[in-house]
Amino acid sequence: DYLLEFLGSSGINAEYGAVAADERYWVQNSAKIRAVTNKVASYEEFEQIVKASHLKPLEKGDRISDMDKFTQPWNIASSQDNFSFSPSPQTDLSTSSLQNLTQFNREWRKRKGPQKFDLLLSLSETDIRRIFHAEIGLGLLGEIVDALHSNWAEEHVTSVLNILTTLTKCGRFDLSLRFLSGEEKTKLKSLLDKMYALSETDGVSELFKMYEVV
């Protein structure tokens, strides 16, 4: 009985959810890289490829008429009904424990709204360059821009400036920048405009160039 209670605990569900979310991220990230390599014609085509990344092709013997008989999802990471959990974000997590993109992404997915912004503010330049040494992760740059734009306040101008500047020095930044959506670009411009109005420094001016904001 104790074992069954343990296996059904919220802690197990939360860990399972984090692993599933992490798997889903890497499946989608691989699809993004393939789309870039194949030079998709538009952002809309790129988006459709990513949305379908979790789907499994039919096997030779599969029949469309039998599809309603399948009870096992094609990819467990794509199903939101396979687990139920509400993990509590670890707001006291030491950012020095985040060594790479996989660990950052797992922590990032646990957080919502302002908690994501708090995570970004807690990162030093050394943390950011270590975590995103290989790549920022396609799509993640847009999420970071959204978090900064949605939660930014005047007292954060220096911190946000440092975050955005450091990201330009990370792996595959140009590629991540290329796939910002129109909405994300609009939010980025709005954020930079607000920062420039408060601090007309060379650093903010350089961000307009590095992020290709006009």
PDB file of C-alpha atoms in Angstrom:
ATOM      1  CA  ASP A   1       0.000   0.000   0.000  1.00  0.00           C
ATOM      2  CA  TYR A   2       2.835   2.366   0.863  1.00  0.00           C
ATOM      3  CA  LEU A   3       4.465   1.685  -2.502  1.00  0.00           C
ATOM      4  CA  LEU A   4       1.239   2.399  -4.401  1.00  0.00           C
ATOM      5  CA  GLU A   5       0.761   5.618  -2.478  1.00  0.00           C
ATOM      6  CA  PHE A   6       4.333   6.653  -3.271  1.00  0.00           C
ATOM      7  CA  LEU A   7       3.999   5.890  -6.978  1.00  0.00           C
ATOM      8  CA  GLY A   8       0.851   7.975  -7.128  1.00  0.00           C
ATOM      9  CA  SER A   9       2.344  10.939  -5.345  1.00  0.00           C
ATOM     10  CA  SER A  10       2.381  14.419  -6.874  1.00  0.00           C
ATOM     11  CA  GLY A  11       6.171  14.357  -6.824  1.00  0.00           C
ATOM     12  CA  ILE A  12       6.292  11.442  -9.267  1.00  0.00           C
ATOM     13  CA  ASN A  13       3.717  13.112 -11.517  1.00  0.00           C
ATOM     14  CA  ALA A  14       5.647  16.366 -11.477  1.00  0.00           C
ATOM     15  CA  GLU A  15       8.905  14.680 -12.402  1.00  0.00           C
ATOM     16  CA  TYR A  16       7.173  12.727 -15.175  1.00  0.00           C
ATOM     17  CA  GLY A  17       5.686  15.940 -16.501  1.00  0.00           C
ATOM     18  CA  ALA A  18       9.061  17.686 -16.527  1.00  0.00           C
ATOM     19  CA  VAL A  19      10.637  14.807 -18.452  1.00  0.00           C
ATOM     20  CA  ALA A  20       7.749  14.737 -20.947  1.00  0.00           C
ATOM     21  CA  ALA A  21       7.960  18.498 -21.486  1.00  0.00           C
ATOM     22  CA  ASP A  22      11.706  18.224 -21.981  1.00  0.00           C
ATOM     23  CA  GLU A  23      11.237  15.456 -24.566  1.00  0.00           C
ATOM     24  CA  ARG A  24       8.624  17.513 -26.397  1.00  0.00           C
ATOM     25  CA  TYR A  25      10.975  20.510 -26.508  1.00  0.00           C
ATOM     26  CA  TRP A  26      13.807  18.537 -28.112  1.00  0.00           C
ATOM     27  CA  VAL A  27      11.477  16.898 -30.660  1.00  0.00           C
ATOM     28  CA  GLN A  28      10.277  20.354 -31.697  1.00  0.00           C
ATOM     29  CA  ASN A  29      13.782  21.790 -31.657  1.00  0.00           C
ATOM     30  CA  SER A  30      14.973  19.055 -34.051  1.00  0.00           C
ATOM     31  CA  ALA A  31      12.064  19.880 -36.359  1.00  0.00           C
ATOM     32  CA  LYS A  32      13.061  23.561 -36.334  1.00  0.00           C
ATOM     33  CA  ILE A  33      16.629  22.741 -37.277  1.00  0.00           C
ATOM     34  CA  ARG A  34      15.426  20.502 -40.140  1.00  0.00           C
ATOM     35  CA  ALA A  35      13.133  23.278 -41.356  1.00  0.00           C
ATOM     36  CA  VAL A  36      15.994  25.772 -41.393  1.00  0.00           C
ATOM     37  CA  THR A  37      18.282  23.321 -43.162  1.00  0.00           C
ATOM     38  CA  ASN A  38      15.644  22.687 -45.836  1.00  0.00           C
ATOM     39  CA  LYS A  39      15.076  26.459 -46.258  1.00  0.00           C
ATOM     40  CA  VAL A  40      11.313  26.645 -45.743  1.00  0.00           C
ATOM     41  CA  ALA A  41       9.597  29.327 -47.777  1.00  0.00           C
ATOM     42  CA  SER A  42       7.843  31.199 -44.955  1.00  0.00           C
ATOM     43  CA  TYR A  43       7.436  31.449 -41.194  1.00  0.00           C
ATOM     44  CA  GLU A  44       3.942  29.914 -41.524  1.00  0.00           C
ATOM     45  CA  GLU A  45       5.382  26.797 -43.199  1.00  0.00           C
ATOM     46  CA  PHE A  46       8.061  26.642 -40.512  1.00  0.00           C
ATOM     47  CA  GLU A  47       5.371  26.868 -37.801  1.00  0.00           C
ATOM     48  CA  GLN A  48       3.324  24.032 -39.327  1.00  0.00           C
ATOM     49  CA  ILE A  49       6.384  21.762 -39.449  1.00  0.00           C
ATOM     50  CA  VAL A  50       7.047  22.373 -35.755  1.00  0.00           C
ATOM     51  CA  LYS A  51       3.415  21.788 -34.760  1.00  0.00           C
ATOM     52  CA  ALA A  52       3.429  18.405 -36.524  1.00  0.00           C
ATOM     53  CA  SER A  53       6.840  17.354 -35.185  1.00  0.00           C
ATOM     54  CA  HIS A  54       5.421  14.907 -32.622  1.00  0.00           C
ATOM     55  CA  LEU A  55       3.378  12.937 -35.200  1.00  0.00           C
ATOM     56  CA  LYS A  56       4.532   9.465 -36.147  1.00  0.00           C
ATOM     57  CA  PRO A  57       4.276   8.364 -39.815  1.00  0.00           C
ATOM     58  CA  LEU A  58       1.956   5.437 -40.587  1.00  0.00           C
ATOM     59  CA  GLU A  59       3.588   2.027 -40.826  1.00  0.00           C
ATOM     60  CA  LYS A  60       3.208  -0.061 -43.972  1.00  0.00           C
ATOM     61  CA  GLY A  61       0.416  -2.207 -42.495  1.00  0.00           C
ATOM     62  CA  ASP A  62      -1.534   0.608 -40.837  1.00  0.00           C
ATOM     63  CA  ARG A  63      -4.998   1.485 -42.138  1.00  0.00           C
ATOM     64  CA  ILE A  64      -6.765   4.806 -41.735  1.00  0.00           C
ATOM     65  CA  SER A  65     -10.007   2.961 -40.879  1.00  0.00           C
ATOM     66  CA  ASP A  66      -8.329   1.482 -37.812  1.00  0.00           C
ATOM     67  CA  MET A  67      -7.191   4.814 -36.416  1.00  0.00           C
ATOM     68  CA  ASP A  68     -10.067   5.050 -33.915  1.00  0.00           C
ATOM     69  CA  LYS A  69      -8.955   1.732 -32.382  1.00  0.00           C
ATOM     70  CA  PHE A  70      -5.568   3.036 -31.295  1.00  0.00           C
ATOM     71  CA  THR A  71      -5.381   3.621 -27.559  1.00  0.00           C
ATOM     72  CA  GLN A  72      -1.665   4.400 -27.263  1.00  0.00           C
ATOM     73  CA  PRO A  73      -0.743   8.000 -28.196  1.00  0.00           C
ATOM     74  CA  TRP A  74       1.848   8.319 -30.973  1.00  0.00           C
ATOM     75  CA  ASN A  75       4.078  10.353 -28.752  1.00  0.00           C
ATOM     76  CA  ILE A  76       3.498  10.490 -25.025  1.00  0.00           C
ATOM     77  CA  ALA A  77       5.082  13.925 -24.826  1.00  0.00           C
ATOM     78  CA  SER A  78       2.395  15.376 -27.109  1.00  0.00           C
ATOM     79  CA  SER A  79      -0.539  14.265 -24.949  1.00  0.00           C
ATOM     80  CA  GLN A  80      -1.579  16.551 -22.114  1.00  0.00           C
ATOM     81  CA  ASP A  81      -4.029  13.997 -20.693  1.00  0.00           C
ATOM     82  CA  ASN A  82      -1.487  11.340 -19.790  1.00  0.00           C
ATOM     83  CA  PHE A  83      -0.571  12.981 -16.545  1.00  0.00           C
ATOM     84  CA  SER A  84      -1.978  15.455 -14.085  1.00  0.00           C
ATOM     85  CA  PHE A  85       0.184  17.678 -11.980  1.00  0.00           C
ATOM     86  CA  SER A  86       0.721  21.232 -10.794  1.00  0.00           C
ATOM     87  CA  PRO A  87       4.391  21.497  -9.853  1.00  0.00           C
ATOM     88  CA  SER A  88       5.449  24.350  -7.616  1.00  0.00           C
ATOM     89  CA  PRO A  89       8.225  26.390  -9.224  1.00  0.00           C
ATOM     90  CA  GLN A  90      11.507  26.245  -7.355  1.00  0.00           C
ATOM     91  CA  THR A  91      12.006  29.948  -6.913  1.00  0.00           C
ATOM     92  CA  ASP A  92      14.955  29.373  -4.598  1.00  0.00           C
ATOM     93  CA  LEU A  93      16.877  27.373  -7.182  1.00  0.00           C
ATOM     94  CA  SER A  94      20.523  28.350  -7.479  1.00  0.00           C
ATOM     95  CA  THR A  95      21.139  29.400 -11.073  1.00  0.00           C
ATOM     96  CA  SER A  96      24.688  28.125 -10.786  1.00  0.00           C
ATOM     97  CA  SER A  97      23.182  24.627 -10.792  1.00  0.00           C
ATOM     98  CA  LEU A  98      21.878  25.157 -14.331  1.00  0.00           C
ATOM     99  CA  GLN A  99      24.771  23.913 -16.402  1.00  0.00           C
ATOM    100  CA  ASN A 100      23.275  23.609 -19.878  1.00  0.00           C
ATOM    101  CA  LEU A 101      20.269  24.232 -22.110  1.00  0.00           C
ATOM    102  CA  THR A 102      18.515  21.001 -21.123  1.00  0.00           C
ATOM    103  CA  GLN A 103      18.561  21.889 -17.428  1.00  0.00           C
ATOM    104  CA  PHE A 104      17.521  25.489 -18.111  1.00  0.00           C
ATOM    105  CA  ASN A 105      14.677  24.394 -20.368  1.00  0.00           C
ATOM    106  CA  ARG A 106      13.347  21.995 -17.737  1.00  0.00           C
ATOM    107  CA  GLU A 107      13.317  24.761 -15.117  1.00  0.00           C
ATOM    108  CA  TRP A 108      11.894  27.282 -17.624  1.00  0.00           C
ATOM    109  CA  ARG A 109       8.910  25.017 -18.417  1.00  0.00           C
ATOM    110  CA  LYS A 110       8.031  24.756 -14.732  1.00  0.00           C
ATOM    111  CA  ARG A 111       7.588  28.506 -14.406  1.00  0.00           C
ATOM    112  CA  LYS A 112       4.806  30.832 -15.516  1.00  0.00           C
ATOM    113  CA  GLY A 113       4.679  34.549 -16.239  1.00  0.00           C
ATOM    114  CA  PRO A 114       6.667  36.646 -13.747  1.00  0.00           C
ATOM    115  CA  GLN A 115       8.459  33.551 -12.451  1.00  0.00           C
ATOM    116  CA  LYS A 116      10.161  33.170 -15.826  1.00  0.00           C
ATOM    117  CA  PHE A 117      11.192  36.814 -15.664  1.00  0.00           C
ATOM    118  CA  ASP A 118      12.608  36.274 -12.168  1.00  0.00           C
ATOM    119  CA  LEU A 119      14.641  33.331 -13.465  1.00  0.00           C
ATOM    120  CA  LEU A 120      16.149  35.501 -16.206  1.00  0.00           C
ATOM    121  CA  LEU A 121      17.006  38.281 -13.755  1.00  0.00           C
ATOM    122  CA  SER A 122      18.775  35.781 -11.501  1.00  0.00           C
ATOM    123  CA  LEU A 123      21.191  34.763 -14.280  1.00  0.00           C
ATOM    124  CA  SER A 124      24.606  36.359 -14.443  1.00  0.00           C
ATOM    125  CA  GLU A 125      26.458  36.904 -17.715  1.00  0.00           C
ATOM    126  CA  THR A 126      28.537  33.826 -16.895  1.00  0.00           C
ATOM    127  CA  ASP A 127      25.378  31.755 -16.319  1.00  0.00           C
ATOM    128  CA  ILE A 128      23.843  32.832 -19.635  1.00  0.00           C
ATOM    129  CA  ARG A 129      26.986  32.120 -21.662  1.00  0.00           C
ATOM    130  CA  ARG A 130      27.418  28.731 -19.990  1.00  0.00           C
ATOM    131  CA  ILE A 131      23.809  27.633 -20.459  1.00  0.00           C
ATOM    132  CA  PHE A 132      23.514  28.827 -24.069  1.00  0.00           C
ATOM    133  CA  HIS A 133      27.081  28.112 -25.128  1.00  0.00           C
ATOM    134  CA  ALA A 134      26.026  25.708 -27.903  1.00  0.00           C
ATOM    135  CA  GLU A 135      22.743  27.364 -28.847  1.00  0.00           C
ATOM    136  CA  ILE A 136      19.882  29.390 -27.447  1.00  0.00           C
ATOM    137  CA  GLY A 137      17.363  26.926 -28.802  1.00  0.00           C
ATOM    138  CA  LEU A 138      15.073  27.811 -31.699  1.00  0.00           C
ATOM    139  CA  GLY A 139      11.903  29.417 -30.361  1.00  0.00           C
ATOM    140  CA  LEU A 140      13.348  30.058 -26.914  1.00  0.00           C
ATOM    141  CA  LEU A 141      14.646  33.518 -27.817  1.00  0.00           C
ATOM    142  CA  GLY A 142      11.077  34.577 -28.617  1.00  0.00           C
ATOM    143  CA  GLU A 143       9.863  33.258 -25.267  1.00  0.00           C
ATOM    144  CA  ILE A 144      12.620  35.195 -23.491  1.00  0.00           C
ATOM    145  CA  VAL A 145      11.669  38.376 -25.364  1.00  0.00           C
ATOM    146  CA  ASP A 146       8.032  37.846 -24.369  1.00  0.00           C
ATOM    147  CA  ALA A 147       8.957  37.356 -20.684  1.00  0.00           C
ATOM    148  CA  LEU A 148      11.144  40.476 -20.661  1.00  0.00           C
ATOM    149  CA  HIS A 149       8.550  42.589 -22.463  1.00  0.00           C
ATOM    150  CA  SER A 150       5.614  41.462 -20.296  1.00  0.00           C
ATOM    151  CA  ASN A 151       7.302  41.964 -16.930  1.00  0.00           C
ATOM    152  CA  TRP A 152       9.783  44.777 -17.524  1.00  0.00           C
ATOM    153  CA  ALA A 153       9.793  47.866 -15.297  1.00  0.00           C
ATOM    154  CA  GLU A 154      12.011  50.952 -15.226  1.00  0.00           C
ATOM    155  CA  GLU A 155      14.241  49.618 -12.455  1.00  0.00           C
ATOM    156  CA  HIS A 156      15.090  46.606 -14.620  1.00  0.00           C
ATOM    157  CA  VAL A 157      16.620  48.527 -17.522  1.00  0.00           C
ATOM    158  CA  THR A 158      20.240  47.658 -16.674  1.00  0.00           C
ATOM    159  CA  SER A 159      19.496  43.975 -16.003  1.00  0.00           C
ATOM    160  CA  VAL A 160      17.486  43.581 -19.208  1.00  0.00           C
ATOM    161  CA  LEU A 161      20.201  45.360 -21.172  1.00  0.00           C
ATOM    162  CA  ASN A 162      22.784  42.894 -19.856  1.00  0.00           C
ATOM    163  CA  ILE A 163      20.576  39.875 -20.607  1.00  0.00           C
ATOM    164  CA  LEU A 164      19.846  40.922 -24.195  1.00  0.00           C
ATOM    165  CA  THR A 165      23.475  41.864 -24.846  1.00  0.00           C
ATOM    166  CA  THR A 166      24.829  38.590 -23.484  1.00  0.00           C
ATOM    167  CA  LEU A 167      22.388  36.530 -25.555  1.00  0.00           C
ATOM    168  CA  THR A 168      23.891  38.002 -28.745  1.00  0.00           C
ATOM    169  CA  LYS A 169      27.181  36.312 -27.797  1.00  0.00           C
ATOM    170  CA  CYS A 170      25.617  32.848 -27.453  1.00  0.00           C
ATOM    171  CA  GLY A 171      25.517  29.942 -29.885  1.00  0.00           C
ATOM    172  CA  ARG A 172      23.356  30.238 -33.009  1.00  0.00           C
ATOM    173  CA  PHE A 173      22.028  33.641 -31.993  1.00  0.00           C
ATOM    174  CA  ASP A 174      21.624  34.704 -35.637  1.00  0.00           C
ATOM    175  CA  LEU A 175      19.549  31.610 -36.343  1.00  0.00           C
ATOM    176  CA  SER A 176      17.307  32.192 -33.329  1.00  0.00           C
ATOM    177  CA  LEU A 177      16.872  35.825 -34.330  1.00  0.00           C
ATOM    178  CA  ARG A 178      15.855  34.807 -37.839  1.00  0.00           C
ATOM    179  CA  PHE A 179      12.870  32.861 -36.540  1.00  0.00           C
ATOM    180  CA  LEU A 180      11.327  35.417 -34.235  1.00  0.00           C
ATOM    181  CA  SER A 181       7.665  35.745 -35.144  1.00  0.00           C
ATOM    182  CA  GLY A 182       6.143  39.059 -36.204  1.00  0.00           C
ATOM    183  CA  GLU A 183       4.521  39.465 -32.789  1.00  0.00           C
ATOM    184  CA  GLU A 184       7.803  38.739 -31.002  1.00  0.00           C
ATOM    185  CA  LYS A 185       9.627  41.305 -33.145  1.00  0.00           C
ATOM    186  CA  THR A 186       6.971  43.882 -32.286  1.00  0.00           C
ATOM    187  CA  LYS A 187       7.395  43.172 -28.567  1.00  0.00           C
ATOM    188  CA  LEU A 188      11.177  43.398 -28.902  1.00  0.00           C
ATOM    189  CA  LYS A 189      10.944  46.804 -30.598  1.00  0.00           C
ATOM    190  CA  SER A 190       8.527  48.033 -27.946  1.00  0.00           C
ATOM    191  CA  LEU A 191      10.885  46.880 -25.195  1.00  0.00           C
ATOM    192  CA  LEU A 192      13.938  48.515 -26.780  1.00  0.00           C
ATOM    193  CA  ASP A 193      12.047  51.755 -27.380  1.00  0.00           C
ATOM    194  CA  LYS A 194      11.095  51.929 -23.686  1.00  0.00           C
ATOM    195  CA  MET A 195      14.646  51.185 -22.631  1.00  0.00           C
ATOM    196  CA  TYR A 196      16.065  53.817 -24.963  1.00  0.00           C
ATOM    197  CA  ALA A 197      13.634  56.439 -23.653  1.00  0.00           C
ATOM    198  CA  LEU A 198      15.037  55.863 -20.159  1.00  0.00           C
ATOM    199  CA  SER A 199      18.662  55.289 -20.992  1.00  0.00           C
ATOM    200  CA  GLU A 200      20.003  56.696 -24.258  1.00  0.00           C
ATOM    201  CA  THR A 201      23.263  54.797 -23.900  1.00  0.00           C
ATOM    202  CA  ASP A 202      25.452  53.229 -26.541  1.00  0.00           C
ATOM    203  CA  GLY A 203      24.506  49.829 -25.134  1.00  0.00           C
ATOM    204  CA  VAL A 204      20.818  50.247 -25.894  1.00  0.00           C
ATOM    205  CA  SER A 205      21.591  51.747 -29.298  1.00  0.00           C
ATOM    206  CA  GLU A 206      23.719  48.716 -30.133  1.00  0.00           C
ATOM    207  CA  LEU A 207      20.856  46.384 -29.279  1.00  0.00           C
ATOM    208  CA  PHE A 208      18.777  47.897 -32.071  1.00  0.00           C
ATOM    209  CA  LYS A 209      21.542  46.911 -34.511  1.00  0.00           C
ATOM    210  CA  MET A 210      22.295  43.482 -33.048  1.00  0.00           C
ATOM    211  CA  TYR A 211      18.610  42.490 -33.005  1.00  0.00           C
ATOM    212  CA  GLU A 212      18.018  44.095 -36.414  1.00  0.00           C
ATOM    213  CA  VAL A 213      15.231  46.296 -35.061  1.00  0.00           C
ATOM    214  CA  VAL A 214      14.299  49.231 -37.265  1.00  0.00           C
TER     215      VAL A 214
END
